[in-house]
Short mmCIF file of C-alpha atoms in Angstrom, two decimals:
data_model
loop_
_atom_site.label_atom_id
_atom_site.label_comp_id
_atom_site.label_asym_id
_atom_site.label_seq_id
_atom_site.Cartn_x
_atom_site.Cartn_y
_atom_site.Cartn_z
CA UNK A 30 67.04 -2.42 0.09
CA UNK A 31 68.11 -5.74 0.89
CA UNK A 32 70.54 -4.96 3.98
CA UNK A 33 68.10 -2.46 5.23
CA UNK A 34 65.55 -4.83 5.27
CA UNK A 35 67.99 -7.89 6.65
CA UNK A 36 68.50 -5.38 9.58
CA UNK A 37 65.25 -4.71 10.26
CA UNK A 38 64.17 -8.14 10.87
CA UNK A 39 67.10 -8.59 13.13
CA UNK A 40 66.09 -5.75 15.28
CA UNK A 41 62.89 -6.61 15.22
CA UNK A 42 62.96 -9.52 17.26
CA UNK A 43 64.35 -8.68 20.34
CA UNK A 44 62.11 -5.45 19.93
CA UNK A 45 59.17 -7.73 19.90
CA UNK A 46 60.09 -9.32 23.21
CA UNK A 47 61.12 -6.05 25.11
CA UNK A 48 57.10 -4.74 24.67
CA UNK A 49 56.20 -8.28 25.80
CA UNK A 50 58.30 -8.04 28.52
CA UNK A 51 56.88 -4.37 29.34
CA UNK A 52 53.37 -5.30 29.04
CA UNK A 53 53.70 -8.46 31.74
CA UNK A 54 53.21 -7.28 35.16
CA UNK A 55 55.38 -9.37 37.51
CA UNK A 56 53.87 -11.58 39.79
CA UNK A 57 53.21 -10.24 43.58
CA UNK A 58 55.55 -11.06 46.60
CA UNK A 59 55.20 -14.11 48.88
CA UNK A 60 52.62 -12.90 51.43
CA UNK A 61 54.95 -14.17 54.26
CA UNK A 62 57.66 -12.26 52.69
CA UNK A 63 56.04 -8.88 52.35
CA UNK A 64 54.05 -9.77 55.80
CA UNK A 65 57.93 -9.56 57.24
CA UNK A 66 58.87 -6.23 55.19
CA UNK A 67 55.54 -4.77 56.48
CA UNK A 68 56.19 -5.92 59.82
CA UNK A 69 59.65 -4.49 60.14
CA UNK A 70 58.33 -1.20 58.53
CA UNK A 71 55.50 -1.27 61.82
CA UNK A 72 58.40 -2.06 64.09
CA UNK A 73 60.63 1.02 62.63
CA UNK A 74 57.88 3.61 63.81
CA UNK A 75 57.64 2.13 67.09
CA UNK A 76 61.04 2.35 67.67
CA UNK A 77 61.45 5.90 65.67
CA UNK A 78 58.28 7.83 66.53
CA UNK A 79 57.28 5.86 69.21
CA UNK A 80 53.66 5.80 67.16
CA UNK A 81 52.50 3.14 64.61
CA UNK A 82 50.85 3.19 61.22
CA UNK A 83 48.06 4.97 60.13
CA UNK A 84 45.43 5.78 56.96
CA UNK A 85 41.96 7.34 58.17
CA UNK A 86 43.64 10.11 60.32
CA UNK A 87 45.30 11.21 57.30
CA UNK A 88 42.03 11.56 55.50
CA UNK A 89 40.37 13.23 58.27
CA UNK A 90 42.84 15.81 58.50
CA UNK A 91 42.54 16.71 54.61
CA UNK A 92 38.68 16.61 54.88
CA UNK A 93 39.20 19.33 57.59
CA UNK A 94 41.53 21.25 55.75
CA UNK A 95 39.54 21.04 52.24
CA UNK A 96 35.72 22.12 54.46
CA UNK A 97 37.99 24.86 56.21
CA UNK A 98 38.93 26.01 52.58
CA UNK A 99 35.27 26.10 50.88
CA UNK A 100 33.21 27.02 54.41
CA UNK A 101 35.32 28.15 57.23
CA UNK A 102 32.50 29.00 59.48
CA UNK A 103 30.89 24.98 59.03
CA UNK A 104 34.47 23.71 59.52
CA UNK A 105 34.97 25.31 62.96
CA UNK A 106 31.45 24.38 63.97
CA UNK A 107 31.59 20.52 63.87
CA UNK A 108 34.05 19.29 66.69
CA UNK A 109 35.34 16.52 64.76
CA UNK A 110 36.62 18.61 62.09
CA UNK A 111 37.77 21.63 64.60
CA UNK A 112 39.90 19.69 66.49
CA UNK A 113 42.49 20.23 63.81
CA UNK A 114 41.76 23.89 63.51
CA UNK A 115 42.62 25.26 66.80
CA UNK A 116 45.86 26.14 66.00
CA UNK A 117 45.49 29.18 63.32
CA UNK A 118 49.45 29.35 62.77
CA UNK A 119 49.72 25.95 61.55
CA UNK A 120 47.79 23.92 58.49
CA UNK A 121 46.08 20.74 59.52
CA UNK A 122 47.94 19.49 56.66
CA UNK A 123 50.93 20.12 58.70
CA UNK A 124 50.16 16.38 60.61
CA UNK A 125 52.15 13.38 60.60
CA UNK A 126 49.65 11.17 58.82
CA UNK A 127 49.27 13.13 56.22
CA UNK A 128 52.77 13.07 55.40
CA UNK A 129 52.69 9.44 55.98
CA UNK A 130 50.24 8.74 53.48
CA UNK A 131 51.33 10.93 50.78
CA UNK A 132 54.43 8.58 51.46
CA UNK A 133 52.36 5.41 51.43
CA UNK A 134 51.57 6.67 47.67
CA UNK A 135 54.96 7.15 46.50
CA UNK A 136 55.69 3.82 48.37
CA UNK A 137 53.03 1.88 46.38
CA UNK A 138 53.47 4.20 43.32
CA UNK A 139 57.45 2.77 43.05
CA UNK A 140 56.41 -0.28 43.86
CA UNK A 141 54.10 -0.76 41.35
CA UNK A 142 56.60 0.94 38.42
CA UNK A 143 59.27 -1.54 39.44
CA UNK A 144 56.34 -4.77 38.64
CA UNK A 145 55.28 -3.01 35.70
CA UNK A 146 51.40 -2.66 38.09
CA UNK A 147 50.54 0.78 37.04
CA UNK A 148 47.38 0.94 34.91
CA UNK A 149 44.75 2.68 34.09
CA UNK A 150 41.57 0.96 35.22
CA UNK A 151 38.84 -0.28 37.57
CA UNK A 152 38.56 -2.80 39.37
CA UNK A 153 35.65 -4.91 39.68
CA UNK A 154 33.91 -8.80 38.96
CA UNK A 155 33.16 -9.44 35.04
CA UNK A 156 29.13 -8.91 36.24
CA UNK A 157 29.09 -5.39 37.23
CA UNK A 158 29.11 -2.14 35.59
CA UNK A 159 31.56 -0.05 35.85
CA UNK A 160 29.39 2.76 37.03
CA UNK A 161 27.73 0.44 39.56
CA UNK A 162 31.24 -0.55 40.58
CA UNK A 163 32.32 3.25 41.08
CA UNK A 164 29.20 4.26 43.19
CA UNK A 165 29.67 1.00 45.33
CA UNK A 166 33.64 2.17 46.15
CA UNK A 167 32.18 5.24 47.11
CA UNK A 168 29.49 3.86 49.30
CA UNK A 169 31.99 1.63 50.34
CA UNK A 170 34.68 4.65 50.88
CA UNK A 171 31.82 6.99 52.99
CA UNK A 172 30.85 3.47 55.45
CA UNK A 173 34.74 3.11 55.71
CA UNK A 174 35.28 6.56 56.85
CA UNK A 175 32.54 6.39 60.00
CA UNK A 176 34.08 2.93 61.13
CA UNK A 177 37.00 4.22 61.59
CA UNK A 178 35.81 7.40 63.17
CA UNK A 179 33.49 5.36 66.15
CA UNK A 180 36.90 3.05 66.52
CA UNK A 181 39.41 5.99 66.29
CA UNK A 182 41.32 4.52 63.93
CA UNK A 183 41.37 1.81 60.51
CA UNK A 184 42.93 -1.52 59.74
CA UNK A 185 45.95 0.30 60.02
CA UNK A 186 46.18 2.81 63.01
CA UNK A 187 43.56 -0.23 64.51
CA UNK A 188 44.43 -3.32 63.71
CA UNK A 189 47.61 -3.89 62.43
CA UNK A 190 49.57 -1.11 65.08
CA UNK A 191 47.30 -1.88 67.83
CA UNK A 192 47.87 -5.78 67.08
CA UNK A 193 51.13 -5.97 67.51
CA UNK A 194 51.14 -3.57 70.67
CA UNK A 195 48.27 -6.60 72.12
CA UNK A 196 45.86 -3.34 72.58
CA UNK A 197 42.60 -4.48 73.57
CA UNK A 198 40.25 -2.17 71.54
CA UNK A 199 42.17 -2.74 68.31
CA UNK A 200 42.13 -7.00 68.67
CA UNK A 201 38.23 -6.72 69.33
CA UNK A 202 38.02 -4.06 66.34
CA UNK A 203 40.01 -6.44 64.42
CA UNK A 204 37.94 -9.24 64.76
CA UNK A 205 34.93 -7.26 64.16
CA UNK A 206 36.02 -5.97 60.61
CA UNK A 207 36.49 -9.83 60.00
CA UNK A 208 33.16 -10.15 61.31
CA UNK A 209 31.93 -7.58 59.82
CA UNK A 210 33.26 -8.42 56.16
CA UNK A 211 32.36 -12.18 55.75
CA UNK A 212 28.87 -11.39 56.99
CA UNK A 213 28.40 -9.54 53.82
CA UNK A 214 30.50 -10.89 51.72
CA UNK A 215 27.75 -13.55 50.46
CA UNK A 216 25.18 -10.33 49.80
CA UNK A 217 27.36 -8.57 47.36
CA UNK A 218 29.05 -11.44 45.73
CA UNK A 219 27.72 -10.34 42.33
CA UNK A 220 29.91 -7.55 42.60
CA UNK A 221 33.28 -9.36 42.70
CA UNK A 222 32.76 -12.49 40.96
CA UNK B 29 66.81 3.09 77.50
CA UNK B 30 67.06 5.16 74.60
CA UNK B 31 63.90 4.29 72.45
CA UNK B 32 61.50 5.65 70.73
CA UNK B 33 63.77 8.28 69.86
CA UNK B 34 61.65 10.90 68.73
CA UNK B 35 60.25 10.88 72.24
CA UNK B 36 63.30 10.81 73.99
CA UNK B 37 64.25 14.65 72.05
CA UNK B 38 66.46 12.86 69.23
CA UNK B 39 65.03 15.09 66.66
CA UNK B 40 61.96 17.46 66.58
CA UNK B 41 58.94 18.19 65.22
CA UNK B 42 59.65 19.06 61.52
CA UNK B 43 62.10 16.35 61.25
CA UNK B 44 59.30 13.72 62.25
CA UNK B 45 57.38 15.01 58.92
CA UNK B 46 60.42 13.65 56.95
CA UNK B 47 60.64 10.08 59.21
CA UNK B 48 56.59 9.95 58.35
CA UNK B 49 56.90 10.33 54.74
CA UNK B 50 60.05 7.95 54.51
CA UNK B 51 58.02 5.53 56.80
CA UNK B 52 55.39 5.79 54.78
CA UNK B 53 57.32 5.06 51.42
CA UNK B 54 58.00 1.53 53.03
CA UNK B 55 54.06 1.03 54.17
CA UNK B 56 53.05 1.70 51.11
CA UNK B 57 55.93 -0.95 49.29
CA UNK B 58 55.49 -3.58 51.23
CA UNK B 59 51.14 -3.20 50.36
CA UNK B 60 51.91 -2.76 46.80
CA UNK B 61 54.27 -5.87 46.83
CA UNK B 62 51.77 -7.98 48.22
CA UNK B 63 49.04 -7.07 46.03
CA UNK B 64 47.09 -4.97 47.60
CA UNK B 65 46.74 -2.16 45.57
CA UNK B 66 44.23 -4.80 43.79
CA UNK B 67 40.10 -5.13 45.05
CA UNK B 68 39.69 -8.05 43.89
CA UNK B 69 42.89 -9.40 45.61
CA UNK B 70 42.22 -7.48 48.43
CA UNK B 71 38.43 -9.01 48.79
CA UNK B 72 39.21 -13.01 47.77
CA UNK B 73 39.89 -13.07 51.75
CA UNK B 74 36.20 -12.83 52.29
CA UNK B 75 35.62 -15.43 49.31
CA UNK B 76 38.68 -17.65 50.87
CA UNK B 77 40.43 -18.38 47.87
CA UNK B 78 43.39 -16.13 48.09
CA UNK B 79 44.20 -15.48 52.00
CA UNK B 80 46.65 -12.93 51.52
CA UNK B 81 45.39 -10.33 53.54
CA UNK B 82 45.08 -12.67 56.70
CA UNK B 83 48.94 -13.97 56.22
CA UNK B 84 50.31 -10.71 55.34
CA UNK B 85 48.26 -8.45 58.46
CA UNK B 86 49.28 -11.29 60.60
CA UNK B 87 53.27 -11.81 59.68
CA UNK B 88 53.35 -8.28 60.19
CA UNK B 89 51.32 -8.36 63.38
CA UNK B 90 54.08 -11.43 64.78
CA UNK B 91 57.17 -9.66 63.32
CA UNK B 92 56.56 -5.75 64.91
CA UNK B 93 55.26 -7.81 68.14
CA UNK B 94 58.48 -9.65 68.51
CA UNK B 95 60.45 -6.67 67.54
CA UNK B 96 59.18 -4.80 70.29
CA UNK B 97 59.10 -7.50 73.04
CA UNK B 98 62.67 -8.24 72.72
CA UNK B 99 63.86 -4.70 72.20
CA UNK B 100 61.49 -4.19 74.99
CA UNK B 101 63.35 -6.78 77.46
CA UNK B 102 66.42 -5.93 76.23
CA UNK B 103 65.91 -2.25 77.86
CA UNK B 104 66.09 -0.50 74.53
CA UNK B 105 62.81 0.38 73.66
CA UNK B 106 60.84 2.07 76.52
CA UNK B 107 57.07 0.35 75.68
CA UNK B 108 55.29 2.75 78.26
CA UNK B 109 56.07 5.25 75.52
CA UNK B 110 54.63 3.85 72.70
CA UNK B 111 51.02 5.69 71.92
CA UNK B 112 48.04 3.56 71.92
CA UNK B 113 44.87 4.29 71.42
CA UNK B 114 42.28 4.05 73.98
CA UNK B 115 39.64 1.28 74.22
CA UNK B 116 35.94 1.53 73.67
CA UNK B 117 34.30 -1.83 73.92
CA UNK B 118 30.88 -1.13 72.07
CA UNK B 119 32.12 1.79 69.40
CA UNK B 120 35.47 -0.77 68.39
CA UNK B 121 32.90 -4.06 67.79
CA UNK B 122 30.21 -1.43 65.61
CA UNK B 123 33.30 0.59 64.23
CA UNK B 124 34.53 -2.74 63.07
CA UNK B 125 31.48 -4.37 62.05
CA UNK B 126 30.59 -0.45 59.55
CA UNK B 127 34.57 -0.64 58.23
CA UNK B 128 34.25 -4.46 57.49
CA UNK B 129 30.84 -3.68 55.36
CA UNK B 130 32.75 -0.87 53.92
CA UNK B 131 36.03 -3.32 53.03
CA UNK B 132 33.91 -5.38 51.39
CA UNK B 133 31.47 -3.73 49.61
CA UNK B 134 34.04 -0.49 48.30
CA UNK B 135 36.94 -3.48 48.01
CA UNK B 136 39.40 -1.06 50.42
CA UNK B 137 40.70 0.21 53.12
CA UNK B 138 41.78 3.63 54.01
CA UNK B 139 45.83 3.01 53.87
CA UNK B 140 45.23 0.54 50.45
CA UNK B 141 43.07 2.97 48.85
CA UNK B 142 46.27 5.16 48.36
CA UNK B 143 48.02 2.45 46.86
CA UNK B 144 45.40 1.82 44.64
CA UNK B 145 45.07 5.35 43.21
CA UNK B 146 49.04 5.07 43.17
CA UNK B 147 48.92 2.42 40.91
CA UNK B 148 45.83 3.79 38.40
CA UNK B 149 43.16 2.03 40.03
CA UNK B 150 39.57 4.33 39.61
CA UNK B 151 37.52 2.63 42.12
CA UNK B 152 40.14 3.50 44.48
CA UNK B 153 39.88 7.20 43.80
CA UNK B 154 36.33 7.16 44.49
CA UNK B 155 36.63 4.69 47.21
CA UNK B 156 39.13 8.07 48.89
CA UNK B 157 36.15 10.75 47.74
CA UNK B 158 33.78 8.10 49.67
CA UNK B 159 35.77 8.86 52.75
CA UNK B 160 36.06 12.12 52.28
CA UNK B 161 32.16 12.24 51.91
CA UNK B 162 31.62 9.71 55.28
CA UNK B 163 34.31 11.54 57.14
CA UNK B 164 31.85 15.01 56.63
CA UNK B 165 28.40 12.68 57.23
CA UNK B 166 30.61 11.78 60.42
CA UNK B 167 31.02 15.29 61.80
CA UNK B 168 27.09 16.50 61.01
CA UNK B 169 26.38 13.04 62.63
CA UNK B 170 28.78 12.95 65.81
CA UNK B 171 26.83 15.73 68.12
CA UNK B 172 23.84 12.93 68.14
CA UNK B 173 25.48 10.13 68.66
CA UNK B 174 27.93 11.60 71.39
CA UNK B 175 26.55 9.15 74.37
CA UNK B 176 27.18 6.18 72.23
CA UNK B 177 30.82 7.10 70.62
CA UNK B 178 32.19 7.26 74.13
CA UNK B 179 30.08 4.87 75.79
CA UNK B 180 31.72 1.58 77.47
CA UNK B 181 35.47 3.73 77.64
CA UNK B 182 38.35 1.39 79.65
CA UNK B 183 41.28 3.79 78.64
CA UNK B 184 44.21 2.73 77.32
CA UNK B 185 45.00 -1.25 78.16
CA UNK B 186 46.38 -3.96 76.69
CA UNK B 187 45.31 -7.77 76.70
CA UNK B 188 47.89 -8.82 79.14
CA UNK B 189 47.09 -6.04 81.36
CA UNK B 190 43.24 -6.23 81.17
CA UNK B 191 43.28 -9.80 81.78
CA UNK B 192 46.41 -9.68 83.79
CA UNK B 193 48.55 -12.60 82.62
CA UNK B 194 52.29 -12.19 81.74
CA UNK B 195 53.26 -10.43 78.64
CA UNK B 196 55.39 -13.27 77.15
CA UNK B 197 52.60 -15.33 77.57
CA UNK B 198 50.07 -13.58 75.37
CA UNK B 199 53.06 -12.95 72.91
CA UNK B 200 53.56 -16.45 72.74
CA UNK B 201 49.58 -17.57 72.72
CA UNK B 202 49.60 -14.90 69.57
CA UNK B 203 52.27 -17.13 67.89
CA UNK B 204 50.91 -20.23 68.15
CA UNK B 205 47.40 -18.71 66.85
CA UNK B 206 49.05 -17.13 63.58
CA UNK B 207 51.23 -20.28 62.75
CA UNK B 208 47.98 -22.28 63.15
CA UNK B 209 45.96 -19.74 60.85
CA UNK B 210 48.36 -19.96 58.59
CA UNK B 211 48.58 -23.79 58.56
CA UNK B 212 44.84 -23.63 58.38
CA UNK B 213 45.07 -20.75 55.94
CA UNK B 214 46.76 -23.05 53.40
CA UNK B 215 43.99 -25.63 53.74
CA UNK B 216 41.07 -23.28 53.36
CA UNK B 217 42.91 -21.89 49.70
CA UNK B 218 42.91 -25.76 48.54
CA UNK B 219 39.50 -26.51 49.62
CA UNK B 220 38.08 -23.18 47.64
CA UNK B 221 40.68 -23.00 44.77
CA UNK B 222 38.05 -24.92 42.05
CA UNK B 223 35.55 -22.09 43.15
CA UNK B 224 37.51 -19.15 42.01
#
């Protein structure tokens, strides 16, 4: 009784502190640092692909493929979901966004297992509901979706590729989102903090 | 001359799937490292207490911009052959001003949103259903709007072209401006740190 119980203690410690130590996200990268990785990630597809980054093409291509699933006839009648229909032989999941953003997930997924980040959750200001926070990412998601369309193209395929090429559209849509963001930033404050 | 490869018939179609996803894995690293599989990280840049997004959009900005000027002047990397996308004055300011709104109101982006729902995050599953939904209120939408979505269209240009000054110039002007925001960056954090 007594050794089992001496040995148990001694385990116990060190026990203790591995769940600590599992439970403690670490702390994020220098934004300068990851800026750099980023950067160099941006500069590999220009050199590869000859093509930047991208997010909202990727999207646009699955909400094509998903309305061609359910209502073939609708898909084919709206232009800006037929243009990735034309070709019957191929899926418009076949694209090269679409790959790149399933690999932006397993990017961020390892990422986050290597910090100890993944968790269940939502995330929102201590003043909000949690259902008022999920209909406001949606809203939020939907607006999102028609910027990019009108610019052809997000803060990625926009602003960050576009940046560093000096394209004109993509610095003015830049500084528009910037615009665009503190303007309302004040109005939904309550959301956030 | 020999870059970018894929357009110069290095390797095909079906191989660029695999360079996309790979490229992607690295996207979506670097965004996770910095934090910004997080909303509320992501959105303290429009409350200036945590900057992130500004120094980490812009390092990356000044780092692929470098990259491809040099490799550019060093006659490796063939710029002319380098996709951008064209310019539309009026659609890029209100396409900006509708994806800001939507930044800060659904606490994403398109590209961070995946992180986010990499990483557990709810809000960032329904902030992707939300563009699912506004990418299908786009196409019912579109056919109305069609004079608008390609009005005030310059084609494909870049600052140094449109405004015709050198290159290295404008490279160098872009510099300056991002050590300066992020000398100023550091300042604005300080002054709104006790607001947090």
């Amino acid at each position: 009784m007594t050794v089992r119980t001496d040995t148990a203690d001694v385990l116990a410690a060190p026990v203790a502190d591995d769940h600590a130590a599992v439970r403690e996200a670490a702390p994020y990268t220098n934004p300068y640092l990851a800026g750099i990785g980023l950067g160099l990630v941006l500069l590999a597809a220009f050199v590869i692909m000859g093509r930047g980054l991208g997010a909202s093409g990727a999207f646009k291509a699955f909400t094509a493929w998903a309305t061609n699933l359910v209502a073939p006839g609708y898909a084919h009648s709206r232009t800006f979901l037929a243009d990735y229909l034309s070709d019957p032989t191929t899926s418009p999941l076949n694209d090269w966004l679409v790959f790149e953003v399933v690999g932006v997930f397993a990017g961020g997924l390892i990422s986050a297992l290597l910090a100890r980040r993944v968790r269940l959750g939502v995330e929102k200001g201590p003043r909000v509901t949690t259902g008022v926070r999920l209909l406001l990412a949606f809203g939020g998601g939907a607006l999102s979706a028609v910027g990019a369309a009108i610019a052809r193209g997000c803060t990625s395929g926009q602003a960050l590729t576009g940046g560093a090429l000096l394209n004109l559209g993509s610095w003015i849509f830049m500084l528009s989102v910037f615009a665009g963001a503190y303007g309302l930033a004040y109005f939904v404050r309550g959301e956030w903090r | 001359m020999m870059a970018p490869f894929f357009k110069f018939g290095l390797f095909g179609d079906e191989a660029s799937l695999v360079v996309a996803f790979v490229i992607g894995i690295g996207f979506g690293f670097f965004l996770e490292r910095a934090g910004f599989a997080s909303a509320r990280k992501l959105v303290s840049q429009f409350y200036l207490n945590d900057l992130a997004v500004f120094k980490v959009m812009f390092t990356a900005i000044v780092t692929a911009m470098l990259g491809v000027t040099y490799l550019s002047w060093m006659g490796v990397l063939d710029l002319s052959q380098v996709y951008l996308v064209p310019t539309f004055v009026v659609p890029q300011i209100v396409g900006g001003l509708v994806l800001g709104a939507g930044f800060v109101i659904g606490g994403y982006c398109p590209g961070t949103s995946a992180v986010s729902i990499a990483t557990g995050k709810l809000d960032g599953l329904l902030f992707a259903l939300g563009l699912l939904g506004g990418t299908l209120a786009f196409a019912e939408l579109l056919p109305h709007i069609q004079g608008f979505f390609s009005m005030t269209s310059i084609g494909t240009t870049t600052i140094p072209v449109y405004f015709n000054l050198p290159y290295g110039l404008v490279v160098f002007a872009v510099v300056l401006m991002a050590l300066g925001g992020f000398y100023g960056a550091g300042l604005i954090e300080r002054a709104f740190a006790k607001r947090a």
